[in-house]
């Protein structure tokens, strides 16, 4: 993820009261270490289960791994879902929690190539007439969304 996108995420989270400036600075200082820890953790479980490695650690995963409690009263630990929901709200997009068992495998596999979907974290979830509906883990990735 580009630094400009990280800055936009921080701005949104601070505006939503989910982070303060000190927490944003803390995340920046710990990002490389947390990413390395997460990759190492995923690599060991991938080897254990002989799974194909698509070890992508998103910036939201890094933030979640730091177990940050938002300054907003009554808030719980900052999770990936909370972060993505805040970004979606900011961009006036719906937040959808996908159920993989309810996805139409024909749409998922036919419309977007697997490497492209993995690289941009996109999943086609609907197709009607000439309208494709996609879900994304990063609504700030305009290149991925508009490149379809």
Short mmCIF file of N, CA, C and O in Angstrom, two decimals:
data_model
loop_
_atom_site.label_atom_id
_atom_site.label_comp_id
_atom_site.label_asym_id
_atom_site.label_seq_id
_atom_site.Cartn_x
_atom_site.Cartn_y
_atom_site.Cartn_z
N UNK A 1 0.85 -1.17 0.00
CA UNK A 1 0.00 0.00 0.00
C UNK A 1 0.89 1.24 0.00
O UNK A 1 1.87 1.30 0.73
N UNK A 2 0.52 2.20 -0.81
CA UNK A 2 1.30 3.43 -0.91
C UNK A 2 1.15 4.26 0.37
O UNK A 2 0.12 4.20 1.04
N UNK A 3 2.18 5.05 0.66
CA UNK A 3 2.15 5.90 1.85
C UNK A 3 0.98 6.88 1.82
O UNK A 3 0.38 7.17 2.84
N UNK A 4 0.64 7.37 0.62
CA UNK A 4 -0.47 8.30 0.50
C UNK A 4 -1.78 7.63 0.94
O UNK A 4 -2.63 8.26 1.57
N UNK A 5 -1.96 6.35 0.64
CA UNK A 5 -3.15 5.62 1.07
C UNK A 5 -3.13 5.41 2.58
O UNK A 5 -4.17 5.50 3.24
N UNK A 6 -1.96 5.14 3.14
CA UNK A 6 -1.85 4.99 4.60
C UNK A 6 -2.22 6.31 5.27
O UNK A 6 -2.94 6.31 6.28
N UNK A 7 -1.76 7.41 4.70
CA UNK A 7 -2.10 8.72 5.26
C UNK A 7 -3.60 8.96 5.21
O UNK A 7 -4.18 9.50 6.16
N UNK A 8 -4.24 8.54 4.13
CA UNK A 8 -5.71 8.69 4.01
C UNK A 8 -6.42 7.83 5.05
O UNK A 8 -7.40 8.26 5.64
N UNK A 9 -5.90 6.63 5.28
CA UNK A 9 -6.50 5.75 6.30
C UNK A 9 -6.36 6.39 7.68
O UNK A 9 -7.33 6.45 8.45
N UNK A 10 -5.17 6.88 8.00
CA UNK A 10 -4.98 7.55 9.28
C UNK A 10 -5.94 8.72 9.43
O UNK A 10 -6.56 8.91 10.47
N UNK A 11 -6.06 9.53 8.38
CA UNK A 11 -6.93 10.71 8.43
C UNK A 11 -8.38 10.28 8.71
O UNK A 11 -9.05 10.87 9.57
N UNK A 12 -8.85 9.26 8.03
CA UNK A 12 -10.22 8.77 8.23
C UNK A 12 -10.40 8.26 9.66
O UNK A 12 -11.38 8.59 10.34
N UNK A 13 -9.45 7.46 10.13
CA UNK A 13 -9.56 6.88 11.46
C UNK A 13 -9.51 7.95 12.55
O UNK A 13 -10.21 7.85 13.57
N UNK A 14 -8.70 8.97 12.34
CA UNK A 14 -8.63 10.07 13.31
C UNK A 14 -9.93 10.87 13.29
O UNK A 14 -10.49 11.18 14.35
N UNK A 15 -10.46 11.15 12.09
CA UNK A 15 -11.74 11.87 11.98
C UNK A 15 -12.87 11.10 12.64
O UNK A 15 -13.78 11.69 13.22
N UNK A 16 -12.84 9.78 12.55
CA UNK A 16 -13.89 8.93 13.13
C UNK A 16 -13.71 8.72 14.63
O UNK A 16 -14.53 8.08 15.27
N UNK A 17 -12.62 9.22 15.18
CA UNK A 17 -12.35 9.06 16.61
C UNK A 17 -11.83 7.68 16.96
O UNK A 17 -11.88 7.25 18.11
N UNK A 18 -11.34 6.96 15.95
CA UNK A 18 -10.84 5.60 16.18
C UNK A 18 -9.34 5.58 16.47
O UNK A 18 -8.82 4.57 16.93
N UNK A 19 -8.65 6.67 16.16
CA UNK A 19 -7.21 6.81 16.44
C UNK A 19 -6.94 8.24 16.85
O UNK A 19 -7.69 9.15 16.48
N UNK A 20 -5.86 8.44 17.56
CA UNK A 20 -5.37 9.79 17.78
C UNK A 20 -3.99 9.89 17.13
O UNK A 20 -3.45 8.90 16.63
N UNK A 21 -3.41 11.08 17.13
CA UNK A 21 -2.12 11.30 16.46
C UNK A 21 -1.00 10.44 17.05
O UNK A 21 -0.16 9.93 16.31
N UNK A 22 -1.01 10.26 18.35
CA UNK A 22 0.04 9.46 19.00
C UNK A 22 -0.06 7.99 18.57
O UNK A 22 0.95 7.33 18.32
N UNK A 23 -1.28 7.48 18.49
CA UNK A 23 -1.47 6.10 18.06
C UNK A 23 -1.05 5.92 16.60
O UNK A 23 -0.47 4.90 16.24
N UNK A 24 -1.34 6.91 15.76
CA UNK A 24 -0.93 6.84 14.35
C UNK A 24 0.60 6.80 14.26
O UNK A 24 1.15 6.00 13.49
N UNK A 25 1.27 7.61 15.06
CA UNK A 25 2.73 7.61 15.07
C UNK A 25 3.27 6.27 15.56
O UNK A 25 4.26 5.75 15.02
N UNK A 26 2.62 5.69 16.56
CA UNK A 26 3.01 4.39 17.08
C UNK A 26 2.88 3.31 16.00
O UNK A 26 3.79 2.50 15.80
N UNK A 27 1.79 3.34 15.27
CA UNK A 27 1.57 2.35 14.19
C UNK A 27 2.67 2.50 13.14
O UNK A 27 3.25 1.50 12.70
N UNK A 28 2.96 3.71 12.74
CA UNK A 28 4.03 3.95 11.74
C UNK A 28 5.36 3.38 12.22
O UNK A 28 6.09 2.76 11.45
N UNK A 29 5.66 3.57 13.50
CA UNK A 29 6.95 3.11 14.03
C UNK A 29 7.03 1.59 14.14
O UNK A 29 8.12 1.03 14.11
N UNK A 30 5.90 0.92 14.24
CA UNK A 30 5.89 -0.54 14.45
C UNK A 30 5.51 -1.33 13.20
O UNK A 30 5.54 -2.56 13.21
N UNK A 31 5.15 -0.64 12.11
CA UNK A 31 4.63 -1.34 10.93
C UNK A 31 5.56 -2.42 10.40
O UNK A 31 5.14 -3.57 10.19
N UNK A 32 6.82 -2.12 10.18
CA UNK A 32 7.76 -3.08 9.58
C UNK A 32 7.93 -4.31 10.46
O UNK A 32 7.90 -5.46 9.98
N UNK A 33 8.05 -4.10 11.76
CA UNK A 33 8.24 -5.22 12.69
C UNK A 33 6.98 -6.09 12.73
O UNK A 33 7.06 -7.32 12.68
N UNK A 34 5.81 -5.46 12.82
CA UNK A 34 4.56 -6.22 12.88
C UNK A 34 4.32 -7.00 11.59
O UNK A 34 3.86 -8.13 11.62
N UNK A 35 4.64 -6.39 10.46
CA UNK A 35 4.47 -7.07 9.17
C UNK A 35 5.37 -8.30 9.10
O UNK A 35 4.95 -9.38 8.68
N UNK A 36 6.61 -8.17 9.55
CA UNK A 36 7.55 -9.29 9.56
C UNK A 36 7.05 -10.41 10.47
O UNK A 36 7.11 -11.59 10.12
N UNK A 37 6.54 -10.05 11.64
CA UNK A 37 6.00 -11.05 12.58
C UNK A 37 4.81 -11.78 11.96
O UNK A 37 4.70 -13.01 12.06
N UNK A 38 3.91 -11.02 11.33
CA UNK A 38 2.73 -11.63 10.73
C UNK A 38 3.10 -12.55 9.58
O UNK A 38 2.55 -13.65 9.45
N UNK A 39 4.05 -12.14 8.74
CA UNK A 39 4.50 -12.99 7.64
C UNK A 39 5.14 -14.27 8.16
O UNK A 39 4.89 -15.36 7.64
N UNK A 40 5.95 -14.15 9.20
CA UNK A 40 6.59 -15.31 9.79
C UNK A 40 5.54 -16.27 10.36
O UNK A 40 5.61 -17.48 10.15
N UNK A 41 4.56 -15.73 11.03
CA UNK A 41 3.49 -16.54 11.60
C UNK A 41 2.70 -17.26 10.50
O UNK A 41 2.43 -18.45 10.60
N UNK A 42 2.35 -16.53 9.46
CA UNK A 42 1.60 -17.15 8.36
C UNK A 42 2.44 -18.18 7.63
O UNK A 42 1.93 -19.21 7.22
N UNK A 43 3.72 -17.90 7.46
CA UNK A 43 4.60 -18.84 6.76
C UNK A 43 4.69 -20.17 7.49
O UNK A 43 4.65 -21.22 6.87
N UNK A 44 4.76 -20.13 8.82
CA UNK A 44 4.86 -21.39 9.56
C UNK A 44 3.57 -22.19 9.46
O UNK A 44 3.60 -23.40 9.32
N UNK A 45 2.41 -21.52 9.49
CA UNK A 45 1.16 -22.26 9.38
C UNK A 45 0.96 -22.76 7.95
O UNK A 45 0.40 -23.83 7.73
N UNK A 46 1.44 -22.00 6.97
CA UNK A 46 1.33 -22.44 5.57
C UNK A 46 2.17 -23.69 5.35
O UNK A 46 1.73 -24.65 4.74
N UNK A 47 3.40 -23.71 5.89
CA UNK A 47 4.25 -24.89 5.76
C UNK A 47 3.62 -26.08 6.46
O UNK A 47 3.64 -27.19 5.95
N UNK A 48 3.04 -25.82 7.63
CA UNK A 48 2.45 -26.90 8.41
C UNK A 48 1.31 -27.58 7.66
O UNK A 48 1.12 -28.78 7.72
N UNK A 49 0.52 -26.80 6.94
CA UNK A 49 -0.64 -27.34 6.24
C UNK A 49 -0.41 -27.51 4.74
O UNK A 49 -1.34 -27.81 4.00
N UNK A 50 0.83 -27.30 4.28
CA UNK A 50 1.18 -27.44 2.86
C UNK A 50 0.25 -26.64 1.95
O UNK A 50 -0.22 -27.13 0.94
N UNK A 51 -0.02 -25.41 2.34
CA UNK A 51 -0.88 -24.55 1.55
C UNK A 51 -0.04 -23.69 0.62
O UNK A 51 1.10 -23.36 0.92
N UNK A 52 -0.63 -23.31 -0.49
CA UNK A 52 0.00 -22.39 -1.42
C UNK A 52 0.13 -21.04 -0.73
O UNK A 52 -0.81 -20.56 -0.12
N UNK A 53 1.28 -20.42 -0.81
CA UNK A 53 1.51 -19.17 -0.09
C UNK A 53 1.06 -17.96 -0.90
O UNK A 53 1.58 -17.66 -1.95
N UNK A 54 0.05 -17.28 -0.39
CA UNK A 54 -0.39 -15.98 -0.88
C UNK A 54 -0.35 -15.06 0.33
O UNK A 54 -1.35 -14.48 0.72
N UNK A 55 0.81 -14.97 0.94
CA UNK A 55 0.94 -14.24 2.21
C UNK A 55 0.92 -12.74 1.99
O UNK A 55 1.96 -12.12 1.83
N UNK A 56 -0.25 -12.22 1.96
CA UNK A 56 -0.38 -10.78 1.86
C UNK A 56 -0.81 -10.26 3.22
O UNK A 56 -1.82 -10.69 3.76
N UNK A 57 -0.03 -9.37 3.76
CA UNK A 57 -0.35 -8.76 5.04
C UNK A 57 -0.78 -7.33 4.74
O UNK A 57 0.05 -6.51 4.35
N UNK A 58 -2.05 -7.03 4.91
CA UNK A 58 -2.53 -5.69 4.60
C UNK A 58 -2.16 -4.72 5.71
O UNK A 58 -1.84 -5.12 6.84
N UNK A 59 -2.21 -3.45 5.39
CA UNK A 59 -1.94 -2.41 6.39
C UNK A 59 -2.96 -2.52 7.52
O UNK A 59 -2.63 -2.31 8.68
N UNK A 60 -4.21 -2.89 7.20
CA UNK A 60 -5.23 -3.06 8.23
C UNK A 60 -4.89 -4.23 9.15
O UNK A 60 -5.13 -4.18 10.35
N UNK A 61 -4.31 -5.29 8.57
CA UNK A 61 -3.86 -6.43 9.39
C UNK A 61 -2.79 -5.99 10.38
O UNK A 61 -2.78 -6.42 11.53
N UNK A 62 -1.89 -5.14 9.91
CA UNK A 62 -0.82 -4.63 10.78
C UNK A 62 -1.43 -3.84 11.94
O UNK A 62 -1.07 -4.05 13.10
N UNK A 63 -2.36 -2.95 11.62
CA UNK A 63 -2.99 -2.15 12.68
C UNK A 63 -3.71 -3.06 13.67
O UNK A 63 -3.55 -2.90 14.89
N UNK A 64 -4.47 -4.03 13.16
CA UNK A 64 -5.19 -4.94 14.06
C UNK A 64 -4.24 -5.71 14.96
O UNK A 64 -4.51 -5.91 16.14
N UNK A 65 -3.10 -6.12 14.43
CA UNK A 65 -2.15 -6.92 15.21
C UNK A 65 -1.57 -6.15 16.39
O UNK A 65 -1.09 -6.75 17.35
N UNK A 66 -1.64 -4.83 16.34
CA UNK A 66 -1.12 -4.00 17.44
C UNK A 66 -2.11 -3.86 18.59
O UNK A 66 -1.77 -3.30 19.63
N UNK A 67 -3.33 -4.37 18.39
CA UNK A 67 -4.36 -4.38 19.44
C UNK A 67 -4.56 -3.00 20.07
O UNK A 67 -4.53 -2.84 21.29
N UNK A 68 -4.82 -2.03 19.22
CA UNK A 68 -5.00 -0.65 19.66
C UNK A 68 -6.45 -0.43 20.09
O UNK A 68 -7.38 -0.84 19.41
N UNK A 69 -6.60 0.23 21.22
CA UNK A 69 -7.93 0.61 21.71
C UNK A 69 -8.19 2.05 21.29
O UNK A 69 -7.42 2.94 21.63
N UNK A 70 -9.26 2.27 20.54
CA UNK A 70 -9.56 3.64 20.10
C UNK A 70 -9.80 4.58 21.28
O UNK A 70 -10.30 4.15 22.33
N UNK A 71 -9.48 5.86 21.11
CA UNK A 71 -9.69 6.82 22.18
C UNK A 71 -11.17 7.11 22.45
O UNK A 71 -11.53 7.57 23.52
N UNK A 72 -12.02 6.79 21.49
CA UNK A 72 -13.46 6.99 21.61
C UNK A 72 -14.00 6.16 22.76
O UNK A 72 -13.73 4.95 22.84
N UNK A 73 -14.77 6.75 23.63
CA UNK A 73 -15.31 6.03 24.79
C UNK A 73 -16.18 4.86 24.36
O UNK A 73 -16.95 4.94 23.41
N UNK A 74 -16.00 3.74 25.03
CA UNK A 74 -16.80 2.55 24.75
C UNK A 74 -16.33 1.72 23.58
O UNK A 74 -16.94 0.73 23.23
N UNK A 75 -15.24 2.11 22.96
CA UNK A 75 -14.74 1.37 21.80
C UNK A 75 -13.92 0.17 22.24
O UNK A 75 -13.28 0.19 23.28
N UNK A 76 -13.97 -0.86 21.41
CA UNK A 76 -13.15 -2.05 21.64
C UNK A 76 -11.93 -1.98 20.74
O UNK A 76 -11.76 -1.05 19.97
N UNK A 77 -11.11 -3.00 20.80
CA UNK A 77 -9.89 -3.06 19.99
C UNK A 77 -10.20 -2.81 18.52
O UNK A 77 -11.19 -3.29 17.98
N UNK A 78 -9.29 -2.08 17.88
CA UNK A 78 -9.43 -1.75 16.47
C UNK A 78 -9.18 -2.99 15.62
O UNK A 78 -8.10 -3.54 15.62
N UNK A 79 -10.22 -3.45 14.90
CA UNK A 79 -10.10 -4.63 14.05
C UNK A 79 -10.12 -4.22 12.58
O UNK A 79 -10.51 -3.09 12.24
N UNK A 80 -9.76 -5.15 11.73
CA UNK A 80 -9.80 -4.91 10.29
C UNK A 80 -11.21 -4.52 9.85
O UNK A 80 -11.38 -3.59 9.06
N UNK A 81 -12.22 -5.21 10.36
CA UNK A 81 -13.60 -4.89 9.98
C UNK A 81 -13.97 -3.46 10.38
O UNK A 81 -14.61 -2.74 9.61
N UNK A 82 -13.59 -3.04 11.57
CA UNK A 82 -13.89 -1.68 12.04
C UNK A 82 -13.20 -0.66 11.13
O UNK A 82 -13.80 0.35 10.75
N UNK A 83 -11.96 -0.93 10.76
CA UNK A 83 -11.21 -0.01 9.90
C UNK A 83 -11.85 0.08 8.52
O UNK A 83 -12.10 1.17 8.01
N UNK A 84 -12.15 -1.07 7.93
CA UNK A 84 -12.73 -1.07 6.58
C UNK A 84 -14.13 -0.46 6.60
O UNK A 84 -14.52 0.26 5.68
N UNK A 85 -14.88 -0.72 7.67
CA UNK A 85 -16.21 -0.12 7.78
C UNK A 85 -16.11 1.41 7.85
O UNK A 85 -16.90 2.12 7.24
N UNK A 86 -15.13 1.93 8.57
CA UNK A 86 -14.93 3.39 8.66
C UNK A 86 -14.55 3.97 7.30
O UNK A 86 -15.06 5.04 6.90
N UNK A 87 -13.69 3.27 6.57
CA UNK A 87 -13.29 3.73 5.23
C UNK A 87 -14.49 3.71 4.28
O UNK A 87 -14.72 4.66 3.53
N UNK A 88 -15.27 2.64 4.35
CA UNK A 88 -16.46 2.53 3.49
C UNK A 88 -17.44 3.66 3.80
O UNK A 88 -17.98 4.29 2.88
N UNK A 89 -17.66 3.92 5.07
CA UNK A 89 -18.56 5.00 5.48
C UNK A 89 -18.05 6.35 4.94
O UNK A 89 -18.82 7.14 4.40
N UNK A 90 -16.75 6.57 5.04
CA UNK A 90 -16.14 7.80 4.56
C UNK A 90 -16.31 7.96 3.05
O UNK A 90 -16.52 9.06 2.56
N UNK A 91 -16.23 6.86 2.32
CA UNK A 91 -16.37 6.90 0.85
C UNK A 91 -17.82 6.70 0.40
O UNK A 91 -18.10 6.59 -0.78
N UNK A 92 -18.72 6.62 1.39
CA UNK A 92 -20.16 6.42 1.12
C UNK A 92 -20.43 5.14 0.32
O UNK A 92 -21.20 5.11 -0.62
N UNK A 93 -19.74 4.08 0.76
CA UNK A 93 -19.91 2.75 0.17
C UNK A 93 -20.52 1.82 1.21
O UNK A 93 -20.28 2.00 2.40
N UNK A 94 -21.26 0.81 0.77
CA UNK A 94 -21.79 -0.15 1.75
C UNK A 94 -20.67 -1.05 2.27
O UNK A 94 -19.70 -1.34 1.57
N UNK A 95 -20.80 -1.46 3.52
CA UNK A 95 -19.87 -2.41 4.11
C UNK A 95 -20.56 -3.77 4.08
O UNK A 95 -21.68 -3.91 4.57
N UNK A 96 -19.92 -4.75 3.48
CA UNK A 96 -20.51 -6.08 3.34
C UNK A 96 -19.55 -7.11 3.92
O UNK A 96 -18.37 -7.14 3.57
N UNK A 97 -20.05 -7.93 4.81
CA UNK A 97 -19.27 -9.05 5.33
C UNK A 97 -19.62 -10.25 4.45
O UNK A 97 -20.76 -10.70 4.43
N UNK A 98 -18.63 -10.75 3.71
CA UNK A 98 -18.89 -11.82 2.74
C UNK A 98 -18.98 -13.18 3.41
O UNK A 98 -18.20 -13.50 4.31
N UNK A 99 -19.91 -13.98 2.93
CA UNK A 99 -20.01 -15.38 3.30
C UNK A 99 -19.51 -16.17 2.08
O UNK A 99 -20.19 -16.21 1.06
N UNK A 100 -18.32 -16.78 2.17
CA UNK A 100 -17.77 -17.47 1.00
C UNK A 100 -18.68 -18.56 0.44
O UNK A 100 -18.62 -18.87 -0.74
N UNK A 101 -19.53 -19.12 1.28
CA UNK A 101 -20.43 -20.18 0.82
C UNK A 101 -21.57 -19.64 -0.04
O UNK A 101 -22.22 -20.39 -0.75
N UNK A 102 -21.82 -18.35 0.03
CA UNK A 102 -22.91 -17.75 -0.73
C UNK A 102 -22.44 -17.06 -2.01
O UNK A 102 -23.25 -16.50 -2.74
N UNK A 103 -21.13 -17.10 -2.28
CA UNK A 103 -20.62 -16.48 -3.50
C UNK A 103 -20.93 -17.35 -4.72
O UNK A 103 -20.90 -18.57 -4.63
N UNK A 104 -21.22 -16.70 -5.83
CA UNK A 104 -21.46 -17.40 -7.09
C UNK A 104 -20.10 -17.70 -7.72
O UNK A 104 -19.43 -16.80 -8.23
N UNK A 105 -19.69 -18.97 -7.68
CA UNK A 105 -18.34 -19.33 -8.15
C UNK A 105 -18.14 -19.00 -9.63
O UNK A 105 -17.03 -18.69 -10.05
N UNK A 106 -19.20 -19.02 -10.42
CA UNK A 106 -19.08 -18.69 -11.84
C UNK A 106 -18.67 -17.22 -12.00
O UNK A 106 -17.77 -16.90 -12.79
N UNK A 107 -19.29 -16.33 -11.26
CA UNK A 107 -18.96 -14.90 -11.35
C UNK A 107 -17.55 -14.67 -10.81
O UNK A 107 -16.75 -13.96 -11.41
N UNK A 108 -17.26 -15.29 -9.68
CA UNK A 108 -15.95 -15.09 -9.03
C UNK A 108 -14.81 -15.51 -9.95
O UNK A 108 -13.80 -14.81 -10.06
N UNK A 109 -14.95 -16.61 -10.63
CA UNK A 109 -13.85 -17.14 -11.44
C UNK A 109 -13.84 -16.65 -12.88
O UNK A 109 -12.81 -16.70 -13.53
N UNK A 110 -14.95 -16.17 -13.38
CA UNK A 110 -15.05 -15.81 -14.79
C UNK A 110 -14.71 -14.35 -15.08
O UNK A 110 -14.16 -14.03 -16.13
N UNK A 111 -14.97 -13.46 -14.16
CA UNK A 111 -14.92 -12.04 -14.46
C UNK A 111 -13.55 -11.40 -14.26
O UNK A 111 -13.11 -10.59 -15.06
N UNK A 112 -12.85 -11.75 -13.19
CA UNK A 112 -11.55 -11.15 -12.87
C UNK A 112 -10.53 -12.28 -12.72
O UNK A 112 -10.82 -13.28 -12.07
N UNK A 113 -9.35 -12.08 -13.29
CA UNK A 113 -8.33 -13.12 -13.16
C UNK A 113 -7.90 -13.25 -11.70
O UNK A 113 -7.92 -12.28 -10.94
N UNK A 114 -7.51 -14.45 -11.35
CA UNK A 114 -7.11 -14.71 -9.96
C UNK A 114 -5.92 -13.84 -9.51
O UNK A 114 -5.98 -13.26 -8.43
N UNK A 115 -4.85 -13.73 -10.33
CA UNK A 115 -3.73 -12.88 -9.90
C UNK A 115 -4.15 -11.42 -9.68
O UNK A 115 -3.72 -10.78 -8.72
N UNK A 116 -5.02 -10.91 -10.54
CA UNK A 116 -5.50 -9.53 -10.40
C UNK A 116 -6.33 -9.39 -9.12
O UNK A 116 -6.16 -8.43 -8.36
N UNK A 117 -7.20 -10.35 -8.89
CA UNK A 117 -8.06 -10.31 -7.70
C UNK A 117 -7.22 -10.37 -6.42
O UNK A 117 -7.49 -9.65 -5.46
N UNK A 118 -6.20 -11.21 -6.41
CA UNK A 118 -5.34 -11.33 -5.23
C UNK A 118 -4.54 -10.05 -5.04
O UNK A 118 -4.47 -9.51 -3.93
N UNK A 119 -3.94 -9.55 -6.11
CA UNK A 119 -3.10 -8.35 -6.01
C UNK A 119 -3.90 -7.15 -5.50
O UNK A 119 -3.42 -6.37 -4.69
N UNK A 120 -5.15 -7.01 -5.95
CA UNK A 120 -5.95 -5.84 -5.58
C UNK A 120 -7.01 -6.16 -4.52
O UNK A 120 -7.79 -5.28 -4.16
N UNK A 121 -7.03 -7.38 -4.03
CA UNK A 121 -7.97 -7.81 -3.00
C UNK A 121 -9.42 -7.51 -3.41
O UNK A 121 -10.17 -6.86 -2.69
N UNK A 122 -9.79 -8.00 -4.58
CA UNK A 122 -11.13 -7.80 -5.13
C UNK A 122 -11.84 -9.13 -5.30
O UNK A 122 -11.22 -10.13 -5.65
N UNK A 123 -13.16 -9.12 -5.07
CA UNK A 123 -13.97 -10.31 -5.31
C UNK A 123 -15.26 -9.86 -6.01
O UNK A 123 -16.01 -9.05 -5.46
N UNK A 124 -15.51 -10.36 -7.21
CA UNK A 124 -16.79 -10.06 -7.85
C UNK A 124 -17.91 -10.75 -7.08
O UNK A 124 -17.82 -11.95 -6.80
N UNK A 125 -18.94 -10.01 -6.71
CA UNK A 125 -20.02 -10.62 -5.92
C UNK A 125 -21.37 -10.56 -6.61
O UNK A 125 -22.33 -11.15 -6.13
N UNK A 126 -21.44 -9.88 -7.73
CA UNK A 126 -22.70 -9.82 -8.45
C UNK A 126 -22.52 -9.32 -9.85
O UNK A 126 -21.63 -8.52 -10.13
N UNK A 127 -23.37 -9.79 -10.75
CA UNK A 127 -23.35 -9.36 -12.14
C UNK A 127 -24.77 -9.37 -12.65
O UNK A 127 -25.43 -10.42 -12.66
N UNK A 128 -25.26 -8.18 -13.01
CA UNK A 128 -26.60 -8.11 -13.60
C UNK A 128 -26.57 -7.08 -14.71
O UNK A 128 -26.02 -5.99 -14.54
N UNK A 129 -27.16 -7.44 -15.84
CA UNK A 129 -27.10 -6.61 -17.04
C UNK A 129 -25.63 -6.31 -17.32
O UNK A 129 -24.85 -7.20 -17.49
N UNK A 130 -25.25 -5.06 -17.34
CA UNK A 130 -23.85 -4.69 -17.58
C UNK A 130 -23.21 -4.12 -16.33
O UNK A 130 -22.25 -3.36 -16.42
N UNK A 131 -23.73 -4.48 -15.17
CA UNK A 131 -23.22 -3.94 -13.91
C UNK A 131 -22.54 -5.03 -13.09
O UNK A 131 -23.15 -6.05 -12.75
N UNK A 132 -21.27 -4.80 -12.80
CA UNK A 132 -20.50 -5.72 -11.97
C UNK A 132 -20.39 -5.12 -10.57
O UNK A 132 -20.02 -3.97 -10.42
N UNK A 133 -20.74 -5.91 -9.58
CA UNK A 133 -20.59 -5.49 -8.19
C UNK A 133 -19.39 -6.23 -7.62
O UNK A 133 -19.29 -7.45 -7.74
N UNK A 134 -18.47 -5.46 -7.02
CA UNK A 134 -17.28 -6.08 -6.43
C UNK A 134 -17.20 -5.73 -4.95
O UNK A 134 -17.69 -4.71 -4.51
N UNK A 135 -16.56 -6.61 -4.23
CA UNK A 135 -16.21 -6.35 -2.84
C UNK A 135 -14.70 -6.20 -2.82
O UNK A 135 -13.99 -6.86 -3.57
N UNK A 136 -14.22 -5.30 -1.97
CA UNK A 136 -12.78 -5.09 -1.88
C UNK A 136 -12.37 -4.88 -0.43
O UNK A 136 -13.12 -4.31 0.35
N UNK A 137 -11.19 -5.37 -0.12
CA UNK A 137 -10.64 -5.15 1.22
C UNK A 137 -9.99 -3.77 1.30
O UNK A 137 -9.65 -3.32 2.38
N UNK A 138 -9.82 -3.11 0.15
CA UNK A 138 -9.19 -1.80 0.14
C UNK A 138 -9.94 -0.86 -0.80
O UNK A 138 -9.59 -0.72 -1.97
N UNK A 139 -10.98 -0.19 -0.30
CA UNK A 139 -11.74 0.72 -1.15
C UNK A 139 -10.94 1.94 -1.62
O UNK A 139 -11.41 2.70 -2.44
N UNK A 140 -9.72 2.10 -1.12
CA UNK A 140 -8.87 3.21 -1.57
C UNK A 140 -8.04 2.83 -2.79
O UNK A 140 -7.37 3.68 -3.37
N UNK A 141 -8.09 1.58 -3.21
CA UNK A 141 -7.30 1.10 -4.35
C UNK A 141 -8.03 1.40 -5.65
O UNK A 141 -8.62 0.52 -6.27
N UNK A 142 -7.98 2.66 -6.08
CA UNK A 142 -8.67 3.06 -7.31
C UNK A 142 -8.09 2.37 -8.53
O UNK A 142 -8.82 2.04 -9.45
N UNK A 143 -6.79 2.11 -8.54
CA UNK A 143 -6.15 1.43 -9.67
C UNK A 143 -6.78 0.06 -9.87
O UNK A 143 -7.11 -0.33 -10.99
N UNK A 144 -6.96 -0.68 -8.79
CA UNK A 144 -7.55 -2.01 -8.89
C UNK A 144 -9.00 -1.98 -9.29
O UNK A 144 -9.45 -2.75 -10.13
N UNK A 145 -9.75 -1.04 -8.71
CA UNK A 145 -11.18 -0.97 -8.98
C UNK A 145 -11.44 -0.52 -10.41
O UNK A 145 -12.23 -1.13 -11.13
N UNK A 146 -10.77 0.54 -10.85
CA UNK A 146 -11.02 1.07 -12.19
C UNK A 146 -10.30 0.30 -13.28
O UNK A 146 -10.57 0.49 -14.46
N UNK A 147 -9.40 -0.58 -12.90
CA UNK A 147 -8.65 -1.37 -13.88
C UNK A 147 -9.38 -2.61 -14.36
O UNK A 147 -8.88 -3.33 -15.22
N UNK A 148 -10.53 -2.86 -13.83
CA UNK A 148 -11.29 -4.07 -14.22
C UNK A 148 -11.83 -3.93 -15.63
O UNK A 148 -12.37 -2.97 -16.03
#
